Short mmCIF file of C-alpha atoms in Angstrom, two decimals:
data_model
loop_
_atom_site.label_atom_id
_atom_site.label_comp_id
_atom_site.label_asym_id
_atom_site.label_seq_id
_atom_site.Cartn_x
_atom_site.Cartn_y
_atom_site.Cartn_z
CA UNK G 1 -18.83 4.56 5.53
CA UNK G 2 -19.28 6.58 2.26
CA UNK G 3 -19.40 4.57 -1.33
CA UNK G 4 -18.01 6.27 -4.15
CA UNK G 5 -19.90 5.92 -6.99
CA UNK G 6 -18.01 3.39 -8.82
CA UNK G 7 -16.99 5.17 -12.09
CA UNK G 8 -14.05 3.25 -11.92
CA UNK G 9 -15.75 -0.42 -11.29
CA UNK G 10 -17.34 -1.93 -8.24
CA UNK G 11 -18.36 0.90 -5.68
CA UNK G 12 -16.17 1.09 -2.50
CA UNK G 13 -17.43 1.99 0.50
CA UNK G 14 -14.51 4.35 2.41
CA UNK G 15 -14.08 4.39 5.82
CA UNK G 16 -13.68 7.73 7.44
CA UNK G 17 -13.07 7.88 11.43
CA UNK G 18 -14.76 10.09 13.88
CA UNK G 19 -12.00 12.47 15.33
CA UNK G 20 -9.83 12.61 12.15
CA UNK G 21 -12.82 13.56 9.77
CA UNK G 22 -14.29 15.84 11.96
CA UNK G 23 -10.96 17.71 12.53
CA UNK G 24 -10.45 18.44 9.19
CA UNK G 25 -13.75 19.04 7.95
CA UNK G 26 -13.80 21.98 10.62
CA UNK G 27 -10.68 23.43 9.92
CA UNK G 28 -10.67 22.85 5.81
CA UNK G 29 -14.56 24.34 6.07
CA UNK G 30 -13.44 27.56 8.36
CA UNK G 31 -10.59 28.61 5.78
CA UNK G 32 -11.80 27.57 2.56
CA UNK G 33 -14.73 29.32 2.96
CA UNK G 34 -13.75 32.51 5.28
CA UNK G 35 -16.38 31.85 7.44
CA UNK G 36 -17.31 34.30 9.66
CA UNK G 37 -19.93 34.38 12.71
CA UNK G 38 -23.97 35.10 11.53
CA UNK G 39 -22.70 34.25 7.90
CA UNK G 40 -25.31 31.84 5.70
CA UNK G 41 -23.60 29.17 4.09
CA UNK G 42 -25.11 27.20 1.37
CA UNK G 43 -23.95 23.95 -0.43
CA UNK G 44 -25.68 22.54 -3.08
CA UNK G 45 -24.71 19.28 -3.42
CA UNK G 46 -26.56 16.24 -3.33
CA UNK G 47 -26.32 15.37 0.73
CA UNK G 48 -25.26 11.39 0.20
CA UNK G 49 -22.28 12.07 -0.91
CA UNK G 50 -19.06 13.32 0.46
CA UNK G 51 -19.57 16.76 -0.59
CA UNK G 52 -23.12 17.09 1.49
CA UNK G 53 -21.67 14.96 4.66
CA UNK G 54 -18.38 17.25 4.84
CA UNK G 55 -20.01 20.57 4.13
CA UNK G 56 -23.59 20.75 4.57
CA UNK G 57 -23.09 19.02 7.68
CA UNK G 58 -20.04 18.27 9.34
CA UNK G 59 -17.84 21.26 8.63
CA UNK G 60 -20.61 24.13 8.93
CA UNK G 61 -22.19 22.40 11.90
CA UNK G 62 -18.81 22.37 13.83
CA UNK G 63 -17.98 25.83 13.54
CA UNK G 64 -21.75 26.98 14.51
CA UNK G 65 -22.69 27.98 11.39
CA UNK G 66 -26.25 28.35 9.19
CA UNK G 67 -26.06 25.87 6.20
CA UNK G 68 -28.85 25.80 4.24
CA UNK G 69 -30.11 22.30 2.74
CA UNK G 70 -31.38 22.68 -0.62
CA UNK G 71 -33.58 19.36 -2.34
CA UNK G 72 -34.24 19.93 -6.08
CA UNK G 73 -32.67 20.96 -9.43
CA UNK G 74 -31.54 24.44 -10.21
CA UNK G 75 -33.55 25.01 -13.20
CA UNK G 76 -36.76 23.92 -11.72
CA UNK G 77 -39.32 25.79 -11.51
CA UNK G 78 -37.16 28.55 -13.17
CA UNK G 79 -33.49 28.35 -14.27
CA UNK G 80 -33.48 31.19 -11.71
CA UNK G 81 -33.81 29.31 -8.23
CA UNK G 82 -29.97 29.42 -7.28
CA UNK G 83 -30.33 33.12 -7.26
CA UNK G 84 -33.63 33.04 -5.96
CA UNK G 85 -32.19 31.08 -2.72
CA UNK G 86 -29.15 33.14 -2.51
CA UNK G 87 -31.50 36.69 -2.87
CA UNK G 88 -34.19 35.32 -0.47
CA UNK G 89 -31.43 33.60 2.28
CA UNK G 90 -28.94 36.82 2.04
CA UNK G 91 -26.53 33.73 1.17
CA UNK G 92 -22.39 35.01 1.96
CA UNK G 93 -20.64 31.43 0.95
CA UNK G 94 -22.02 29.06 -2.39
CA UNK G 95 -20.53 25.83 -3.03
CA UNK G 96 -21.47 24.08 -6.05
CA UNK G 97 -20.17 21.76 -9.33
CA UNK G 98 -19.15 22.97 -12.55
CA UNK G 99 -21.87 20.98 -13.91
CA UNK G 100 -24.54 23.06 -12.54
CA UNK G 101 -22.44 26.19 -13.29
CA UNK G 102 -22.73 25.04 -17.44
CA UNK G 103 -26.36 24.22 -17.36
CA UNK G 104 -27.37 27.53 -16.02
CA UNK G 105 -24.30 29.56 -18.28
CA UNK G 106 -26.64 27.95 -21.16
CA UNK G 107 -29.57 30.28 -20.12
CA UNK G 108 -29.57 33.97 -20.93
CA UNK G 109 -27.61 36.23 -17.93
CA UNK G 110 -31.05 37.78 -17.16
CA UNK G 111 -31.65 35.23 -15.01
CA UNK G 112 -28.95 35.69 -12.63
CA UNK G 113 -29.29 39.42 -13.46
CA UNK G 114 -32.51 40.53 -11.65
CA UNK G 115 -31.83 38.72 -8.44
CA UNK G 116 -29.60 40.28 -5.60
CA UNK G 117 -26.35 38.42 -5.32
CA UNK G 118 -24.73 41.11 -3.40
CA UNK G 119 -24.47 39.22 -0.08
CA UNK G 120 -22.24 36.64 -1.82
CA UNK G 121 -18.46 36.57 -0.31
CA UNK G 122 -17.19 33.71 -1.35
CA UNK G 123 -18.20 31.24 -4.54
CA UNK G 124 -16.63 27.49 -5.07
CA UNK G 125 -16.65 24.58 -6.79
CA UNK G 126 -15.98 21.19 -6.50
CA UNK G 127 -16.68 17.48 -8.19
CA UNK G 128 -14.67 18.13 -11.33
CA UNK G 129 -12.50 20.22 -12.64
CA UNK G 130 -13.98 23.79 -13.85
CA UNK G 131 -13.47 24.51 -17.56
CA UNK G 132 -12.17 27.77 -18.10
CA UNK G 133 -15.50 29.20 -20.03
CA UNK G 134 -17.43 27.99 -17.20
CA UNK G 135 -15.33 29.72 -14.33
CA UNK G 136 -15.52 32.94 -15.81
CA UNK G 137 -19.34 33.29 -16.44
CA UNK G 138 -19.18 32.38 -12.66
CA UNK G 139 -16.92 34.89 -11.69
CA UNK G 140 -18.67 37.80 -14.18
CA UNK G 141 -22.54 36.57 -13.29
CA UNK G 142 -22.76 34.95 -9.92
CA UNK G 143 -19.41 36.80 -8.05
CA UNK G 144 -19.93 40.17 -9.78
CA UNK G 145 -15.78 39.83 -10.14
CA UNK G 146 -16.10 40.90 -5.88
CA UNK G 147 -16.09 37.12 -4.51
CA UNK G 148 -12.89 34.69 -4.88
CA UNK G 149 -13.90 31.58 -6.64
CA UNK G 150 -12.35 28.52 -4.82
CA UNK G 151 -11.85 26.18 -7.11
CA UNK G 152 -11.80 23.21 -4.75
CA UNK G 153 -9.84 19.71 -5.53
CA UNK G 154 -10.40 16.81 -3.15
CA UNK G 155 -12.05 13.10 -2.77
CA UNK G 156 -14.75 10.96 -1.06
CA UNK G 157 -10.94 9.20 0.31
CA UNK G 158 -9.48 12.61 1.60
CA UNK G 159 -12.14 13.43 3.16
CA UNK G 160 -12.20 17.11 3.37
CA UNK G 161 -10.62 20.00 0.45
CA UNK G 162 -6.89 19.32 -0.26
CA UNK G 163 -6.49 22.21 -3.01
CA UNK G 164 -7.72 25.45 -3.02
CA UNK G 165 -7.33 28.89 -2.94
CA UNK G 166 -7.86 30.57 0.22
CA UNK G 167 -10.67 33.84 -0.01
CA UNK G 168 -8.35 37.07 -0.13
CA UNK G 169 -5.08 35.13 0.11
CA UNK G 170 -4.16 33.40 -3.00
CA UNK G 171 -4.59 35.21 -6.14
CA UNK G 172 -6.59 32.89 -8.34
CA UNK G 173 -6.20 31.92 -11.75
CA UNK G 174 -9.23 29.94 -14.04
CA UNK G 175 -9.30 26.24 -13.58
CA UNK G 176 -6.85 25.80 -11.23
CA UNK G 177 -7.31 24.60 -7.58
CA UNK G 178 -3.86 26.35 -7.00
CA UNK G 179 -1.81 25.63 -3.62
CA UNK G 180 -2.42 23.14 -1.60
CA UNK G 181 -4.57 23.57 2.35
CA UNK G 182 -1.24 24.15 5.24
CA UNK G 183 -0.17 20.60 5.74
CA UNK G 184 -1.07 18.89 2.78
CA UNK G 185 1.96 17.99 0.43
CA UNK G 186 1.19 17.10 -2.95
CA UNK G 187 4.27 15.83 -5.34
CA UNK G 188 3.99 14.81 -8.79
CA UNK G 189 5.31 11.66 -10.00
CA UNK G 190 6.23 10.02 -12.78
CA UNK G 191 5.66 6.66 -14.29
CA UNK G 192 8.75 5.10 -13.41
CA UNK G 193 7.96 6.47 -9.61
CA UNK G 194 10.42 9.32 -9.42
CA UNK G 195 9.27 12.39 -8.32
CA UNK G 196 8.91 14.95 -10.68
CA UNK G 197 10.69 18.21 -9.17
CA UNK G 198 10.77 21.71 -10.23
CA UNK G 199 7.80 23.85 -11.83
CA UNK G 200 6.15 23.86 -15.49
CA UNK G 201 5.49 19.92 -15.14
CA UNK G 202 2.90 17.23 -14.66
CA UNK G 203 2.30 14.08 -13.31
CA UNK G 204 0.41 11.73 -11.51
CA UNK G 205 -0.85 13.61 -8.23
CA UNK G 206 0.25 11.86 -5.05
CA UNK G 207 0.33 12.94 -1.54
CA UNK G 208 3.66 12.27 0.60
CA UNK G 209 2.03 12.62 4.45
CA UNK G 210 -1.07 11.53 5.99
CA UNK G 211 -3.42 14.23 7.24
CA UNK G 212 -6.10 13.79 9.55
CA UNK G 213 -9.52 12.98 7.29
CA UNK G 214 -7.58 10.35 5.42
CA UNK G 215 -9.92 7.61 4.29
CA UNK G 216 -9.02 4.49 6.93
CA UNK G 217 -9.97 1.16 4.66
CA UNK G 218 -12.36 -0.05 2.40
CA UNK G 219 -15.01 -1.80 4.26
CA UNK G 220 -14.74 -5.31 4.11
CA UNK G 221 -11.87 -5.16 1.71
CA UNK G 222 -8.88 -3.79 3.19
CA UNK G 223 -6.39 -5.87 0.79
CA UNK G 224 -7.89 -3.21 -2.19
CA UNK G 225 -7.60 -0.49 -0.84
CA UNK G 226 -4.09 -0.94 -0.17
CA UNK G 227 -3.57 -2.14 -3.43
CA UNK G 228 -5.53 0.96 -4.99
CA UNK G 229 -3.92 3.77 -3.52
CA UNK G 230 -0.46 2.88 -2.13
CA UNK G 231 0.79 0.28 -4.62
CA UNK G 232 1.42 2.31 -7.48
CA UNK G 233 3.69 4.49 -5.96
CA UNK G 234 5.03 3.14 -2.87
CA UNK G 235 5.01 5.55 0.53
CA UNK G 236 2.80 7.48 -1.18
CA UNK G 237 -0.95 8.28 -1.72
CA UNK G 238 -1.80 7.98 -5.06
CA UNK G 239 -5.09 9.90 -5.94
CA UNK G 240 -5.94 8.47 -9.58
CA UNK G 241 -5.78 11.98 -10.89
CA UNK G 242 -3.08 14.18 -13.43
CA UNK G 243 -2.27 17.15 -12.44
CA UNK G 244 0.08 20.26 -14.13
CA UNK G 245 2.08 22.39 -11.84
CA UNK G 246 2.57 25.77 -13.13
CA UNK G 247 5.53 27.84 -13.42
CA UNK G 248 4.67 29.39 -9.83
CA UNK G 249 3.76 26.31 -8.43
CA UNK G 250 -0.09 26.35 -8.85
CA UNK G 251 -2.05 22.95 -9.49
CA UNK G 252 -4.40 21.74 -12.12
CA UNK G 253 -5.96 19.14 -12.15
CA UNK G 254 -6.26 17.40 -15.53
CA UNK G 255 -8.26 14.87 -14.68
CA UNK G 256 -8.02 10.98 -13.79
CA UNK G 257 -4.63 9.42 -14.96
CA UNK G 258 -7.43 6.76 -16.83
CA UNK G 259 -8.99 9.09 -18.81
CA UNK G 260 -5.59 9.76 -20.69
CA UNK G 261 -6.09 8.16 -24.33
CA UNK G 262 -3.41 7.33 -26.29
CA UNK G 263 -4.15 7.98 -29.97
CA UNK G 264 -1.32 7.53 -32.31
CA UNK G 265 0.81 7.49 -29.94
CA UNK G 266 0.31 10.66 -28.26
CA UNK G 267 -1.17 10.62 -24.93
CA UNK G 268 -3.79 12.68 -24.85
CA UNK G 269 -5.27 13.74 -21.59
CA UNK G 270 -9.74 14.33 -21.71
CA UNK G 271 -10.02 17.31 -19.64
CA UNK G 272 -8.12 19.54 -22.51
CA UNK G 273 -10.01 18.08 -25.13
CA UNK G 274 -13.39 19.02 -23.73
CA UNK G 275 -12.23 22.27 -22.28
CA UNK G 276 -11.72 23.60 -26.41
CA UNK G 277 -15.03 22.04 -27.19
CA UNK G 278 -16.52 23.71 -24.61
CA UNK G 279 -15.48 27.32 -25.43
CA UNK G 280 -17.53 26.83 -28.58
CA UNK G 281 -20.06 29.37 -28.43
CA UNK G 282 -22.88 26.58 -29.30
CA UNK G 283 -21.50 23.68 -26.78
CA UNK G 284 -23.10 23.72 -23.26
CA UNK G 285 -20.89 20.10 -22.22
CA UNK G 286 -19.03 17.43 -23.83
CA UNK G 287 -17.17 14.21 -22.70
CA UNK G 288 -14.90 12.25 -24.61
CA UNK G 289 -14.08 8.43 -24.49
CA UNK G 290 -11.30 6.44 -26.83
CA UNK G 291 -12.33 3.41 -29.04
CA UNK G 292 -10.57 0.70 -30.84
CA UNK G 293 -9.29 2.23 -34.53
CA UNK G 294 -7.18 0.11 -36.88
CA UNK G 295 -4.74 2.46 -37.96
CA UNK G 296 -4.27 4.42 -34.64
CA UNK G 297 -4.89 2.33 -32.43
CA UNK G 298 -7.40 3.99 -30.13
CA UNK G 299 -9.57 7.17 -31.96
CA UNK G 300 -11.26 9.57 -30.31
CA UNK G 301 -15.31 9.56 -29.97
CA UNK G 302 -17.37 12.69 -28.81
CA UNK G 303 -20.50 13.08 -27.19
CA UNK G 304 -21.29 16.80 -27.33
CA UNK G 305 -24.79 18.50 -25.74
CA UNK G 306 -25.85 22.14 -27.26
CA UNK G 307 -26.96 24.98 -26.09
CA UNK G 308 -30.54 25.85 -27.67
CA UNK G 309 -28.74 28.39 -29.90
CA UNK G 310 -26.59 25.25 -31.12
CA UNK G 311 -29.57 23.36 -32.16
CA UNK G 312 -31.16 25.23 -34.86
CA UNK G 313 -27.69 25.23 -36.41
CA UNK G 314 -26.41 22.83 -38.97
CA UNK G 315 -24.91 19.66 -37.55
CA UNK G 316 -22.42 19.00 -39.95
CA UNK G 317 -20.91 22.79 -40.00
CA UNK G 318 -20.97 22.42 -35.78
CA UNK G 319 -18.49 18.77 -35.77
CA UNK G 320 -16.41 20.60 -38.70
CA UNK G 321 -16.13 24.09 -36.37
CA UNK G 322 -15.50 21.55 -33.24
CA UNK G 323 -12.38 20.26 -34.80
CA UNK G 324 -11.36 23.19 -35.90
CA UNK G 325 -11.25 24.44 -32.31
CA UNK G 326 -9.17 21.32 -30.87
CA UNK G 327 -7.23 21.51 -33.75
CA UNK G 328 -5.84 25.38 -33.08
CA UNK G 329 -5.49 24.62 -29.68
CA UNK G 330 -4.39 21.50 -28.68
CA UNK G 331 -3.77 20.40 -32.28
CA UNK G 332 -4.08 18.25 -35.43
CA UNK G 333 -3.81 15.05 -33.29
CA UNK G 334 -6.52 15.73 -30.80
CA UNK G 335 -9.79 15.77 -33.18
CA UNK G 336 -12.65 14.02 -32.89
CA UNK G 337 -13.38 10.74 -35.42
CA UNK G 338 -16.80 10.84 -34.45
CA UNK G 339 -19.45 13.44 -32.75
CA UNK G 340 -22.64 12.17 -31.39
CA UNK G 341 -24.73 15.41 -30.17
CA UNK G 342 -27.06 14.39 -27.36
CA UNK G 343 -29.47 15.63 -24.72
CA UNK G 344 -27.42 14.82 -21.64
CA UNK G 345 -24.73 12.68 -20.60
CA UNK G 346 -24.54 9.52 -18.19
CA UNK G 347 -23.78 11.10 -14.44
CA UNK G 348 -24.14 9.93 -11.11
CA UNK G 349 -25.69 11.95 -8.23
CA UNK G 350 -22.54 13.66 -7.76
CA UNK G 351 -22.18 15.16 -11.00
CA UNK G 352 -19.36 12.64 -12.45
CA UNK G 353 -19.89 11.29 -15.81
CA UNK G 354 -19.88 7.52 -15.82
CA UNK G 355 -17.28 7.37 -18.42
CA UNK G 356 -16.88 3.75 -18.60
CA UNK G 357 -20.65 3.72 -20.26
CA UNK G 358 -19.90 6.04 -22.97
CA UNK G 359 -16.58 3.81 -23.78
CA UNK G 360 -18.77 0.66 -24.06
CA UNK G 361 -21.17 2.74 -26.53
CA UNK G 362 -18.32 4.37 -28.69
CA UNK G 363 -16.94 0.62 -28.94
CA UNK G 364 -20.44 -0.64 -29.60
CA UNK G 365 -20.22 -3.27 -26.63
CA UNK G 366 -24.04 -3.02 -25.37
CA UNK G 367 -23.42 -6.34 -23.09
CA UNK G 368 -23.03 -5.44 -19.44
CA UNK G 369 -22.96 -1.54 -18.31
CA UNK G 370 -22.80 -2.84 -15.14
CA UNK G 371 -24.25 -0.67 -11.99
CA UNK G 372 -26.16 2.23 -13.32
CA UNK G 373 -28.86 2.39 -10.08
CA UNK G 374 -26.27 5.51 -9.38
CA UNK G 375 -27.11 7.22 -12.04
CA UNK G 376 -29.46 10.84 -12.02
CA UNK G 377 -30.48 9.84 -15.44
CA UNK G 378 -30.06 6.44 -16.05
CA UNK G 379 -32.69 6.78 -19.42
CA UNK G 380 -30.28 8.25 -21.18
CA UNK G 381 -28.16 5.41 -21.23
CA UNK G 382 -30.91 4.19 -24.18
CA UNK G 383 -31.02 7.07 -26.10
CA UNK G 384 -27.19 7.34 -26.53
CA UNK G 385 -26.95 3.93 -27.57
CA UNK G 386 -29.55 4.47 -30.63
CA UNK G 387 -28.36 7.14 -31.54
CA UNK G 388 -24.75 6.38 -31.72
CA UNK G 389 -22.32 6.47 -34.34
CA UNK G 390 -21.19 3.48 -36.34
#
């Protein structure tokens, strides 16, 4: 039994089964990662939660290989102890989030520089999905532009990688997780549940078969999570997520169908948003949340954290050049009503961003937050709310 963390609402403890999760664990571990005999795997995600059960355990264990366990941060001592590991372990496979990838892109390159990364095969990621900026200062720094980046999509629920590239098989392309693992059939649906067909599209991700580390129940509660993922679209699995499908039939996740804000009547998905904030050359993360607005009905409310070469600058000049960068690329429509720069953001071990905090801050509702215990940094819950915007 594995709880999600709840960004959603009440945490729900999944049941996985033996057989089933072990299954595919082995087999999505073996091909996602090329693994190959005396190779030295390392994840570095937190071990409670799905990513450090299926693949610091479970996955490397059952095909016999060394996985390094790693307790810490990755700036601490030195921004440099990733590549320190890797260099000292003669690491071939690193798995690890995008939000670890943008905290060290914020350092200077000399860092990753003066430490030999030459063992490294294959790099991945997985919790969210990878902004564009970020996958390419993985790919250039960490990968040397020799290793694959897998770009991994999948759930506590699924139990093991869904979407990915596979190392030396599928071209890949920044910020998608491309095609989906052999037996796994994604389809895109719409909100009248028909299923969108053809390429160039999106749509709420669903998945039309079982596979083997499918999530069994909720424990204790199997009435929700029947109602959670195969109400809304009958027969199916509904993930929770958006995804695009490309004109060759690659995936990208655009992140979960909730986080889609309608401002004005546009629906405007988060995951775009942020990814043209984050190419600014000063930004090292944002999130955005929607809040209650008169005339548009919901407006849109930033929460932007800078790289040390952002902070010197002026504040005012930064919001203007932020909008100007949503504006060109997403457009008019898209820009921010309000930009709160601050120090970090609300996440939980995993590396998710509790979302549904920042919305109660941007609408100035400091009542209930509910559960934070899961949060890494649950004191910065305080210092966004007084600092925020009115």
């Amino acid at each position: 039994i594995l709880y999600t963390s709840g960004s959603t609402g009440k945490p729900k403890g999944m049941l996985h089964t033996c057989a089933g999760y072990m299954v595919y664990t082995a087999y999505t571990f073996k091909n996602v990662f090329n693994y190959k005999e005396n190779d030295i795997y390392w994840c570095t995600a937190d071990i409670g939660w799905i990513t450090g059960h299926s693949y610091i355990l479970y996955g490397p264990l059952l095909n016999g290989a060394t996985t390094v366990i790693f307790e810490g941060i990755p700036t601490y001592p030195e921004p440099d102890r990733f590549w320190e590991v890797i260099e000292k372990h003669k690491v071939t496979q690193f798995y690890t989030a995008p939000t670890a990838i943008r905290s060290l892109a914020k350092e200077s390159s000399e860092w990753v520089d003066k430490h030999d990364l030459s063992t490294l095969k294959v790099i991945g990621s997985v919790g969210e999905p990878i902004n564009e900026e970020a996958w390419h200062w993985f790919n250039d720094h960490v990968g040397k532009k020799k290793c694959p980046v897998v770009d991994t999509w999948w759930q506590t629920e699924t139990g093991g990688i869904m979407i990915s590239p596979l190392p030396f098989v599928t071209p890949t392309k920044p910020t998608y997780a491309t095609l989906p693992l052999p037996g796994i059939q994604p389809v895109l649906m719409d909100d009248k549940r028909n299923e969108i067909m053809g390429n160039q599209v999106t749509g709420n991700l669903c998945i039309r078969f079982p596979w083997p580390g499918i999530a069994r129940t909720i424990w204790g509660d199997h009435q929700r999570y029947k109602e959670t993922y195969f109400t809304a679209f009958p027969g199916k699995y509904f993930t929770g997520d958006g995804a695009l499908r490309d004109e060759v039939g690659y995936y990208r996740i655009t992140g979960r169908v909730d986080d889609v804000i309608i401002v004005s009547g546009h629906n405007l998905g988060t995951a775009p948003i942020e990814d043209s904030i984050n190419e600014h050359p000063a930004v090292a993360e944002s999130a955005i949340v929607g809040y209650p607005h008169d005339i548009k009905g919901n407006a849109l409310y930033g929460f932007v954290i800078l790289k040390e070469t952002g902070e010197s600058r002026q504040k005012e000049n930064l919001k203007k050049e932020i909008n100007q960068l949503i504006s060109e690329q997403i457009g008019p429509i898209a820009k921010l009503d309000k930009i709160q720069f601050v120090s970090g953001l609300p996440k939980t071990r995993s590396g998710k961003i509790m979302r549904r905090i920042l919305r109660k801050i941007a609408e100035g509702d400091f009542s209930n937050f509910g559960d934070i215990t899961t949060l890494l940094n649950p004191e910065i819950v305080e210092e966004i709310k007084n600092e925020r915007i009115d």
